[in-house]
Coordinates of C-alpha atoms in Angstrom, one line a residue:
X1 CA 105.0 176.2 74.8
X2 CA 105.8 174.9 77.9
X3 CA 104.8 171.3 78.4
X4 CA 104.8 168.8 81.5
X5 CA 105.9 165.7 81.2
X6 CA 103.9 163.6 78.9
X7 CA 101.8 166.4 77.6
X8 CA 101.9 166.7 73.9
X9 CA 100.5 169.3 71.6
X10 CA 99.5 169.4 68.2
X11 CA 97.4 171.7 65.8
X12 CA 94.0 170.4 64.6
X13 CA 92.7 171.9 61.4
X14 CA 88.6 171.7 61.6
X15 CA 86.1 173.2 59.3
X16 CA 85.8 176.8 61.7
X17 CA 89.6 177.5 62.2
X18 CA 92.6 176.0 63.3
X19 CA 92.3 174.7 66.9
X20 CA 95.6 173.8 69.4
X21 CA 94.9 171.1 71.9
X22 CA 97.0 169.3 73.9
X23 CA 96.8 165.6 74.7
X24 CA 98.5 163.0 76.7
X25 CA 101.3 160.3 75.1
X26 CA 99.9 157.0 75.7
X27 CA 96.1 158.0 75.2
X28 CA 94.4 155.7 73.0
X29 CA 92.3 157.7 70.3
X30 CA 89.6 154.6 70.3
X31 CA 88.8 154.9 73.9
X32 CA 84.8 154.9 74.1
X33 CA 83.3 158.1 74.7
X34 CA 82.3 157.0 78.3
X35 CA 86.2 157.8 79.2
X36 CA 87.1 160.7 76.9
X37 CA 87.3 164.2 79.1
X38 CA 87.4 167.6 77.4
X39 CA 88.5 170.5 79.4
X40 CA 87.9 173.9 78.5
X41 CA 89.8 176.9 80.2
X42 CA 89.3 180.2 81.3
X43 CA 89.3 183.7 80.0
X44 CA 93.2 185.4 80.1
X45 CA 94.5 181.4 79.9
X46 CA 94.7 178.8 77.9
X47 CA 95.1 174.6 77.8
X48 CA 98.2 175.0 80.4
X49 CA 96.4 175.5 82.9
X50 CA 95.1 171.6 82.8
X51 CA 98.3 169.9 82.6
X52 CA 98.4 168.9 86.3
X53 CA 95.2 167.8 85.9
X54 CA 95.7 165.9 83.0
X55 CA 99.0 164.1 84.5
X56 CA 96.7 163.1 87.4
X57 CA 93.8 161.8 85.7
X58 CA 93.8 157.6 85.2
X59 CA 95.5 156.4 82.0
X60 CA 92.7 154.6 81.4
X61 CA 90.8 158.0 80.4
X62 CA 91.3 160.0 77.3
X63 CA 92.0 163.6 78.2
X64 CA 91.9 166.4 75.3
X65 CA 92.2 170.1 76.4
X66 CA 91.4 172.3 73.9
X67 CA 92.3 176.3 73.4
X68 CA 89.9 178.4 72.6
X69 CA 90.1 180.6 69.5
X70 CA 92.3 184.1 70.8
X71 CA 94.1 181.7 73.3
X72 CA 96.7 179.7 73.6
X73 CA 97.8 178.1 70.0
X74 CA 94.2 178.1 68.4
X75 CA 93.7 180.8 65.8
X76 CA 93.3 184.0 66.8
X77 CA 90.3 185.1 65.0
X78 CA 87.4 187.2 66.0
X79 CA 84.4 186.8 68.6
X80 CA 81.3 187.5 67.6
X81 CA 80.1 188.5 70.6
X82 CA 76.2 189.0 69.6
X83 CA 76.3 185.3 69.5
X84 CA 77.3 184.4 73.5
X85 CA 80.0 182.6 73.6
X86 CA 78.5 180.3 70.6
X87 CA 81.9 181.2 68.5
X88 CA 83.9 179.0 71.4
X89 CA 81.4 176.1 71.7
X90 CA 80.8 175.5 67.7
X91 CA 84.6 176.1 67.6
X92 CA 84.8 172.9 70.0
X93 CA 82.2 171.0 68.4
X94 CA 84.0 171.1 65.3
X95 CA 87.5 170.1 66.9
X96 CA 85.9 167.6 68.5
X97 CA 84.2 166.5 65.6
X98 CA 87.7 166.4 63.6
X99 CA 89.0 163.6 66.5
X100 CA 86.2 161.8 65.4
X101 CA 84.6 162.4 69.1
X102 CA 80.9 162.2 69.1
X103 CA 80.2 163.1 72.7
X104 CA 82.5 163.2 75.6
X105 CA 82.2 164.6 79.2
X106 CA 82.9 168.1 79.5
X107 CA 84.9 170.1 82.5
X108 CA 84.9 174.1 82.0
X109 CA 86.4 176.5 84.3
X110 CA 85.9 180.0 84.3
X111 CA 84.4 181.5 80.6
X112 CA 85.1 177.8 80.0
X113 CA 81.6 176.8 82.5
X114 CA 79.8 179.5 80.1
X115 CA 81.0 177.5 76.6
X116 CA 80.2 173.8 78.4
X117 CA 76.8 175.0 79.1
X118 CA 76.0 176.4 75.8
X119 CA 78.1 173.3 74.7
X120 CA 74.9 171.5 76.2
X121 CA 72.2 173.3 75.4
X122 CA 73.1 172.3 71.6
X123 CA 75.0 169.1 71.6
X124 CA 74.5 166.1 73.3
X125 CA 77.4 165.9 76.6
X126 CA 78.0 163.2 78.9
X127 CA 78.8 165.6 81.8
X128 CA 79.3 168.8 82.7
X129 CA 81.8 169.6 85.5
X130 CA 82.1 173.4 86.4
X131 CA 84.8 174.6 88.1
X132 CA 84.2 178.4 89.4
X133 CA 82.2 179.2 86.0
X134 CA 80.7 182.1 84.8
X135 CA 77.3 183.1 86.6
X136 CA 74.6 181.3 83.8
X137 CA 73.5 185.2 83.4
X138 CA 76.9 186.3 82.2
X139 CA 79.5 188.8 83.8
X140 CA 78.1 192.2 85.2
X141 CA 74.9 193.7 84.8
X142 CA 72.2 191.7 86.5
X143 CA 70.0 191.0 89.0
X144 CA 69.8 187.8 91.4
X145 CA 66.9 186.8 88.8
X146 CA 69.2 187.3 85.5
X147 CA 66.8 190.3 85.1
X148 CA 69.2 193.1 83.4
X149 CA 70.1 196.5 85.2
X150 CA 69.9 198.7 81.9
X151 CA 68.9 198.1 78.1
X152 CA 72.3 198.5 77.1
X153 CA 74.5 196.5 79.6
X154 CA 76.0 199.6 81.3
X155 CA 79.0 198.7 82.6
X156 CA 79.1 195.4 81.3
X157 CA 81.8 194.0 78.4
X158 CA 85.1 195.0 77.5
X159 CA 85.3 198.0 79.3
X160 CA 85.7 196.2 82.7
X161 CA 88.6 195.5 81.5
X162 CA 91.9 196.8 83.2
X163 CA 93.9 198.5 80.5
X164 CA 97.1 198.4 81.8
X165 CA 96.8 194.4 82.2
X166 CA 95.7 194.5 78.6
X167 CA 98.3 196.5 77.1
X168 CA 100.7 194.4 79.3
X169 CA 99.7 191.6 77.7
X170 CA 99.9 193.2 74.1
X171 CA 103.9 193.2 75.0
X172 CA 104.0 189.7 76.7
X173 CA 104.8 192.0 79.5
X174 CA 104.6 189.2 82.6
X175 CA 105.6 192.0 85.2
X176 CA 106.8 191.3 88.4
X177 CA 105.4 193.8 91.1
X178 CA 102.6 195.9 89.5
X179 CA 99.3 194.8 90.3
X180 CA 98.0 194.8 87.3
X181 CA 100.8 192.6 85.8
X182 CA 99.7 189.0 84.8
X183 CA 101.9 187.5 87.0
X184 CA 100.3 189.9 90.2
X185 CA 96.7 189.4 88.9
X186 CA 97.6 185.4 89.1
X187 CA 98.8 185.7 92.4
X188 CA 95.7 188.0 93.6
X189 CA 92.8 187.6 91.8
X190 CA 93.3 183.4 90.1
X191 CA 94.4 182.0 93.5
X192 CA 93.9 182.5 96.9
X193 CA 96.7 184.4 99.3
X194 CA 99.5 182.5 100.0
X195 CA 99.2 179.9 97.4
X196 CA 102.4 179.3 95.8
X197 CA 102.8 176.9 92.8
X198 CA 106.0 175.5 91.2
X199 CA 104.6 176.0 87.8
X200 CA 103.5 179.8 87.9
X201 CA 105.7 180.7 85.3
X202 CA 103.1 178.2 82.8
X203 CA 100.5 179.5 84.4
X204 CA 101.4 182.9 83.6
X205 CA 103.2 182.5 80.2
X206 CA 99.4 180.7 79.3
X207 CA 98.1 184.1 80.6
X208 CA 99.8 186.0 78.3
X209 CA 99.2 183.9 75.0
X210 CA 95.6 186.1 74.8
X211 CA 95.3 187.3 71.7
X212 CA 94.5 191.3 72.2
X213 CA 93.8 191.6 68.6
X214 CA 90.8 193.5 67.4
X215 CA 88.2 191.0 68.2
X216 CA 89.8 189.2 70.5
X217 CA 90.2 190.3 74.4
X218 CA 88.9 192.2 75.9
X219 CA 86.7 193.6 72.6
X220 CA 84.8 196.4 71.4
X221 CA 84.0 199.3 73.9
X222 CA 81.0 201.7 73.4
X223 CA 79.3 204.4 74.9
X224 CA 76.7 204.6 77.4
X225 CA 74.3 207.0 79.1
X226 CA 74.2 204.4 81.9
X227 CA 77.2 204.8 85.0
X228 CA 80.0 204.3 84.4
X229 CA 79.4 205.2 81.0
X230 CA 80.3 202.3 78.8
X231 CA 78.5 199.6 77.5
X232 CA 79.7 196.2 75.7
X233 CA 80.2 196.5 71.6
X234 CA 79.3 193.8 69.0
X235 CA 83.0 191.9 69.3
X236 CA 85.3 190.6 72.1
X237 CA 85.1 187.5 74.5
X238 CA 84.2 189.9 77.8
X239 CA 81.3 190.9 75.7
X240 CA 80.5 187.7 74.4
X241 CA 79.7 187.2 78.1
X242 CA 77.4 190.3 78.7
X243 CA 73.6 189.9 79.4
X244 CA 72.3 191.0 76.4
X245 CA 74.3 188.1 74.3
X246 CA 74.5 185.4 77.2
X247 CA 72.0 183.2 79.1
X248 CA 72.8 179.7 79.3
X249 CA 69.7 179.4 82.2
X250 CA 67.8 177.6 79.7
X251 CA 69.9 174.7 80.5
X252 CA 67.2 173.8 83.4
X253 CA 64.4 172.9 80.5
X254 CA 67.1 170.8 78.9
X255 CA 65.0 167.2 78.2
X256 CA 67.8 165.3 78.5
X257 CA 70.1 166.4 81.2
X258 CA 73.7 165.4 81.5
X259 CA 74.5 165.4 85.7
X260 CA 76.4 168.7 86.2
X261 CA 79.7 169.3 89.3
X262 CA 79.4 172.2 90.0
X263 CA 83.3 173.1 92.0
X264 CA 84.5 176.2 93.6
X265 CA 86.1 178.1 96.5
X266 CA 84.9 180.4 98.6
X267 CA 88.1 182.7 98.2
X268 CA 87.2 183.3 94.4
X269 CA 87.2 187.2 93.9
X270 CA 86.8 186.9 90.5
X271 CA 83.6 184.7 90.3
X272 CA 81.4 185.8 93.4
X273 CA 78.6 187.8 95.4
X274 CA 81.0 190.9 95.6
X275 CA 82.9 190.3 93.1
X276 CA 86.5 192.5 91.7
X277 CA 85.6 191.9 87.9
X278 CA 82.3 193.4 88.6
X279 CA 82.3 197.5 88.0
X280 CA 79.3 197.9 90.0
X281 CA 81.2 196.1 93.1
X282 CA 83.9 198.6 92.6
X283 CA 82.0 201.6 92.6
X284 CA 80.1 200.5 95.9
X285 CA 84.0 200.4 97.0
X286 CA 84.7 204.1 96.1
X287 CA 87.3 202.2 93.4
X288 CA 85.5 203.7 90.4
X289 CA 83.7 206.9 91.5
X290 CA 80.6 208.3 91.6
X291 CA 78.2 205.2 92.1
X292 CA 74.8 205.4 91.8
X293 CA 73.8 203.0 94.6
X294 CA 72.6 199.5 95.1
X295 CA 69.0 200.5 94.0
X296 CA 70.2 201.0 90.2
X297 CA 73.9 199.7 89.9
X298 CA 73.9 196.5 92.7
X299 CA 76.8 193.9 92.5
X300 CA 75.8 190.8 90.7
X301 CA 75.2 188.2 93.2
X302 CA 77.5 185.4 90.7
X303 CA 77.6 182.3 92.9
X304 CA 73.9 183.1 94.3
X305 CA 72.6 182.8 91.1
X306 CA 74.7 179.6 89.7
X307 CA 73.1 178.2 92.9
X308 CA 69.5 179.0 91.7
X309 CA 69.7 177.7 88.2
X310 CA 71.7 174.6 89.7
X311 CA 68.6 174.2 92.2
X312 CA 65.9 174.5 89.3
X313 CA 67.9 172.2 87.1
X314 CA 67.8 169.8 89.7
X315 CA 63.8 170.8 90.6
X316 CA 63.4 169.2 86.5
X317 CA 64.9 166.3 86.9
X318 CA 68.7 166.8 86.9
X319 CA 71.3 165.3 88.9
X320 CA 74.0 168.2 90.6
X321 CA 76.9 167.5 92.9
X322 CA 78.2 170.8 94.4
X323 CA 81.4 170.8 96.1
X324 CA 82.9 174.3 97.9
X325 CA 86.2 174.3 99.0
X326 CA 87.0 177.0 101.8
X327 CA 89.8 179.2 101.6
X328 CA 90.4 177.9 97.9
X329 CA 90.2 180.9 95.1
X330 CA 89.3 181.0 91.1
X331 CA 91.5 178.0 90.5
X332 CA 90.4 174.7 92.5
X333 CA 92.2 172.6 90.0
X334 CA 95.5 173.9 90.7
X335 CA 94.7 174.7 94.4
X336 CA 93.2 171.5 95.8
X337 CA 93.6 168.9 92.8
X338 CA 93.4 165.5 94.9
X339 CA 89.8 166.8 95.7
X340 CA 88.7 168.3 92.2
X341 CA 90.1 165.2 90.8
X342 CA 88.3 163.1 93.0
X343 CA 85.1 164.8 92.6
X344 CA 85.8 164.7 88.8
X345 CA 86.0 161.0 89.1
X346 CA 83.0 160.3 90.9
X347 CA 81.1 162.7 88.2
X348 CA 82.1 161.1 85.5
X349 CA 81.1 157.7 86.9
X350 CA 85.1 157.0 86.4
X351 CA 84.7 155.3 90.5
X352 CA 82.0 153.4 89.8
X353 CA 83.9 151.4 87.3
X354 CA 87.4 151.1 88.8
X355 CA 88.4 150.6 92.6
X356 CA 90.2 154.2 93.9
X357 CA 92.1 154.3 97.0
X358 CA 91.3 158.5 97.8
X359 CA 89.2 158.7 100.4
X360 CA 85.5 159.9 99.9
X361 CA 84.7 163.3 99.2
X362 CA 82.7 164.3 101.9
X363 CA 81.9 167.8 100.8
X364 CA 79.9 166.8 97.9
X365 CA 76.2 167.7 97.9
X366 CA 74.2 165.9 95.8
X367 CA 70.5 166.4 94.7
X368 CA 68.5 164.9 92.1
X369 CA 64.6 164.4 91.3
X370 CA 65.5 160.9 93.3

């Protein structure tokens, strides 16, 4: 595993499975829960992704990043998928609860936003910070309203999926220039053109610790009378995320509601209106042929409808900061991190506490029932 510099690791056995998380040296295990951070990564990643982050972030803070199960170090065993993405957020709950953490702020990218909202909507959290998350509706399949296109998810779940990424990383096959190699798709599809980092073979090694195993990613694949003619099975984290299994948009009737960040870039062509993970985008692109149209396969509008569930969660009471970061793609953590740690910060309530010379954060939006 490749670790910066004062990054440790270490397995944690809980009462679900074996969990990996890494940590920094020097954190103090008793810090109060006001200062403990718990980052959750992405789909096709793992806790690497965070070190950066976690190097940044003021000693004074506990950081614990956590792999879910299928990535990274944790355990590779199966998703239930009928359950959401509940498998992931028990499976933190529990390693949390075996650190002896009752509640701590939580910061999910990606699939990671998904498991920090369902995180909430069953167990009490500080915070939630967002960074380009999951649309609240899940991946593929829906209208702006969450409202789904078909009864079976037609074109939803594992069969999104490229293949040849997936059997690439089934031989830790990192690739150099096919697009579909992890090492392309990090380049194209998890940051925006012409970002170059000095730690992309991490990043990319983390890409290719998923697990592929049955179960695991992408998951079961089964057939459908609905274009393109597949629909998501009963196992697999892409169909843990499909609309029949996943709605976190209850989160706006929350009674207590922890202040959500919501971050992300307006380069993200994994997580947006017209998006390339979404088959219904790629068949109004002649990629995948013989599309049905917008009337009965339209692209799901992702970012539109994070927005509207933000807006009514705010509308009941809640507090949301939202912070866009132009030309930035599905990673603002790695792309702009003196402004996603900033905004982190001021989230947390971290700047309220402790003097920080950064300057202010002047794309932050924030609304409230104040």
């Amino acid at each position: 595993m490749a670790l910066l510099d004062g990054i440790t690791s270490r397995i944690i056995d809980t009462d679900r499975l074996s969990v990996n998380i890494l940590e920094r040296s020097g954190d103090d295990p008793a810090t109060t829960a006001q200062q403990t951070v718990v980052l959750i990564h992405d789909n096709v990643a793992s806790s690497l992704f965070w070190q950066e982050l976690m190097q940044d972030l003021p000693t004074e803070l506990r950081v614990v990043a956590v792999d879910l199960r299928g990535f990274g170090g944790t355990e590779h065993m199966p998703v239930d998928a009928t359950r959401g993405v509940r498998d992931f957020s028990d499976d933190v709950r529990a390693t949390l609860d075996a650190l002896s953490i009752d509640t701590a702020h939580l910061v999910g990218w990606g699939l990671g936003g998904g498991v920090v909202l369902q995180y909430a909507l069953d167990h009490p959290a500080l915070s939630l910070t967002l960074a380009a998350p999951v649309s609240p509706y899940g991946l593929g399949g829906t209208r702006r309203d969450g409202s789904r296109l078909t009864d079976d998810d037609g074109g939803a779940g594992a069969g999104s999926a490229n293949r040849d990424l997936v059997a690439r990383l089934n031989d830790r096959d990192a690739g150099a220039g096919a697009p579909t190699s992890p090492r392309s798709v990090f380049r194209s599809s998890f940051v925006a053109e012409g970002f170059r980092s000095d730690n992309e073979d991490i990043w990319v090694e983390s890409m290719l610790s998923t697990s592929t195993a049955s179960g695991n990613y992408p998951g079961e694949i089964v057939p459908s009378e609905n274009w393109p003619g597949f629909a998501p099975g009963a196992t697999g984290v892409l169909n843990a995320l499909a609309p029949r299994y996943f709605d976190v948009s209850a989160i706006v009737d929350l009674p207590e509601k922890p202040p959500i960040l919501w971050v992300h870039g307006d380069a993200d062509s994994i997580v947006s209106d017209a998006s390339f993970s979404d088959v219904n985008q790629l068949g109004a692109l002649g990629i995948i042929p013989d599309w049905p149209g917008a009337e009965v396969a339209p692209a799901q509008p992702m970012v539109s409808q994070t927005r509207d569930v933000l807006a009514a969660y705010g509308a009941k009471g809640g507090t949301v900061a939202e912070l866009e970061l132009a030309g930035v793609g599905h990673t603002p953590h790695l792309e702009r991190p003196a402004e996603f740690r900033r905004a982190l910060l001021e989230a947390i309530g971290y700047l309220g506490r402790r003097a920080d010379p950064a300057p202010p954060t002047e794309a932050i939006i924030l609304s409230s029932s104040d």
